[in-house]
Coordinates of C-alpha atoms in Angstrom, one line a residue:
M1 CA 255.5 -37.7 -195.5
I2 CA 252.6 -35.1 -194.0
K3 CA 252.8 -34.8 -190.3
T4 CA 249.8 -34.2 -188.4
K5 CA 250.0 -31.4 -185.9
L6 CA 249.0 -32.5 -182.5
R7 CA 246.6 -30.2 -180.3
T8 CA 246.6 -29.9 -176.6
E9 CA 243.1 -30.5 -175.3
L10 CA 241.6 -30.1 -171.6
V11 CA 241.1 -33.6 -170.2
S12 CA 239.8 -32.4 -166.7
L13 CA 240.3 -29.7 -163.8
V14 CA 240.1 -30.8 -160.5
E15 CA 240.2 -28.6 -157.3
T16 CA 241.3 -30.5 -154.3
T17 CA 240.4 -30.0 -150.6
Y18 CA 243.7 -28.4 -150.1
G19 CA 243.0 -25.5 -152.7
E20 CA 244.9 -26.8 -155.4
A21 CA 243.4 -26.5 -159.1
I22 CA 244.9 -29.6 -161.3
L23 CA 244.5 -29.4 -165.0
T24 CA 244.8 -32.3 -167.0
M25 CA 245.6 -32.1 -170.7
Q26 CA 246.2 -34.4 -173.6
R27 CA 248.3 -34.2 -176.7
G28 CA 247.9 -37.4 -178.7
E29 CA 248.4 -40.4 -176.3
E30 CA 250.2 -38.3 -173.9
E31 CA 248.4 -36.7 -170.7
K32 CA 249.9 -34.3 -168.4
E33 CA 248.8 -32.6 -165.1
L34 CA 249.7 -29.3 -164.3
V35 CA 249.1 -27.2 -160.8
I36 CA 247.5 -23.9 -161.8
A37 CA 246.8 -22.7 -158.6
E38 CA 247.8 -23.5 -155.4
T39 CA 245.4 -21.8 -153.2
G40 CA 242.1 -21.8 -155.2
L41 CA 241.5 -21.2 -158.9
S42 CA 239.0 -18.2 -158.1
D43 CA 241.6 -16.5 -155.9
V44 CA 244.1 -16.8 -158.3
V45 CA 242.1 -15.2 -161.4
Y46 CA 240.3 -12.8 -159.2
E47 CA 243.8 -11.2 -158.2
S48 CA 244.7 -10.9 -162.0
A49 CA 241.1 -9.9 -163.2
I50 CA 240.9 -7.2 -160.5
D51 CA 244.3 -5.9 -161.6
Y52 CA 243.3 -5.8 -165.3
Y53 CA 239.8 -4.3 -164.7
M54 CA 240.6 -1.7 -162.2
Y55 CA 244.1 -0.5 -162.9
D56 CA 243.9 -1.1 -166.8
L57 CA 240.6 -0.3 -167.8
N58 CA 239.9 2.2 -164.7
W59 CA 236.9 0.5 -163.3
T60 CA 235.8 1.3 -159.7
E61 CA 235.5 -1.4 -157.2
E62 CA 231.7 -1.5 -157.6
Q63 CA 231.8 -1.7 -161.3
F64 CA 234.3 -4.9 -160.8
D65 CA 232.1 -6.3 -158.1
N66 CA 229.1 -6.1 -160.0
Y67 CA 230.7 -7.9 -162.9
W68 CA 232.3 -10.5 -160.9
E69 CA 229.1 -11.4 -158.9
N70 CA 226.9 -11.7 -162.4
G71 CA 229.0 -14.2 -164.3
G72 CA 232.3 -12.4 -164.6
E73 CA 234.0 -14.8 -162.2
D74 CA 233.1 -18.1 -164.1
K75 CA 233.8 -16.0 -167.5
E76 CA 237.4 -15.1 -166.2
I77 CA 238.2 -18.5 -164.8
D78 CA 236.9 -20.2 -168.4
N79 CA 239.5 -17.5 -170.0
Y80 CA 242.1 -18.6 -167.7
I81 CA 241.8 -22.2 -168.2
D82 CA 241.5 -21.5 -171.9
G83 CA 244.4 -19.8 -171.9
T84 CA 246.6 -22.0 -170.2
V85 CA 245.5 -25.0 -172.4
D86 CA 246.6 -22.6 -175.5
F87 CA 249.9 -21.8 -174.0
Y88 CA 250.7 -25.6 -174.0
D89 CA 249.4 -26.2 -177.2
D90 CA 252.8 -26.3 -178.6
D91 CA 255.6 -28.9 -178.7
S92 CA 258.1 -26.7 -176.5
T93 CA 256.0 -25.5 -173.8
W94 CA 254.1 -28.8 -173.5
E95 CA 257.9 -30.5 -172.9
E96 CA 258.3 -28.1 -170.2
I97 CA 255.5 -29.7 -168.2
A98 CA 257.1 -32.3 -165.5

């Protein structure tokens, strides 16, 4: 019997008025929600991005600010969401979501 591999797909991303970012993903017929930021998605992504660009790539604060303000924020948020969905595109990690 051939077994079809299920893929995890993004259904929605909602940011509440309290600053939570809730990601809804689906595998087959099953949907699960995951809080990926409790204080605002932009803040969470900003912290990881600034660490990477300024400390790992040795960018100046001016270089980073220019990148962030000219499309970098949206790019980094998209990458963060894509990475989260990819992480849960596996049977064992999918089952970890309550």
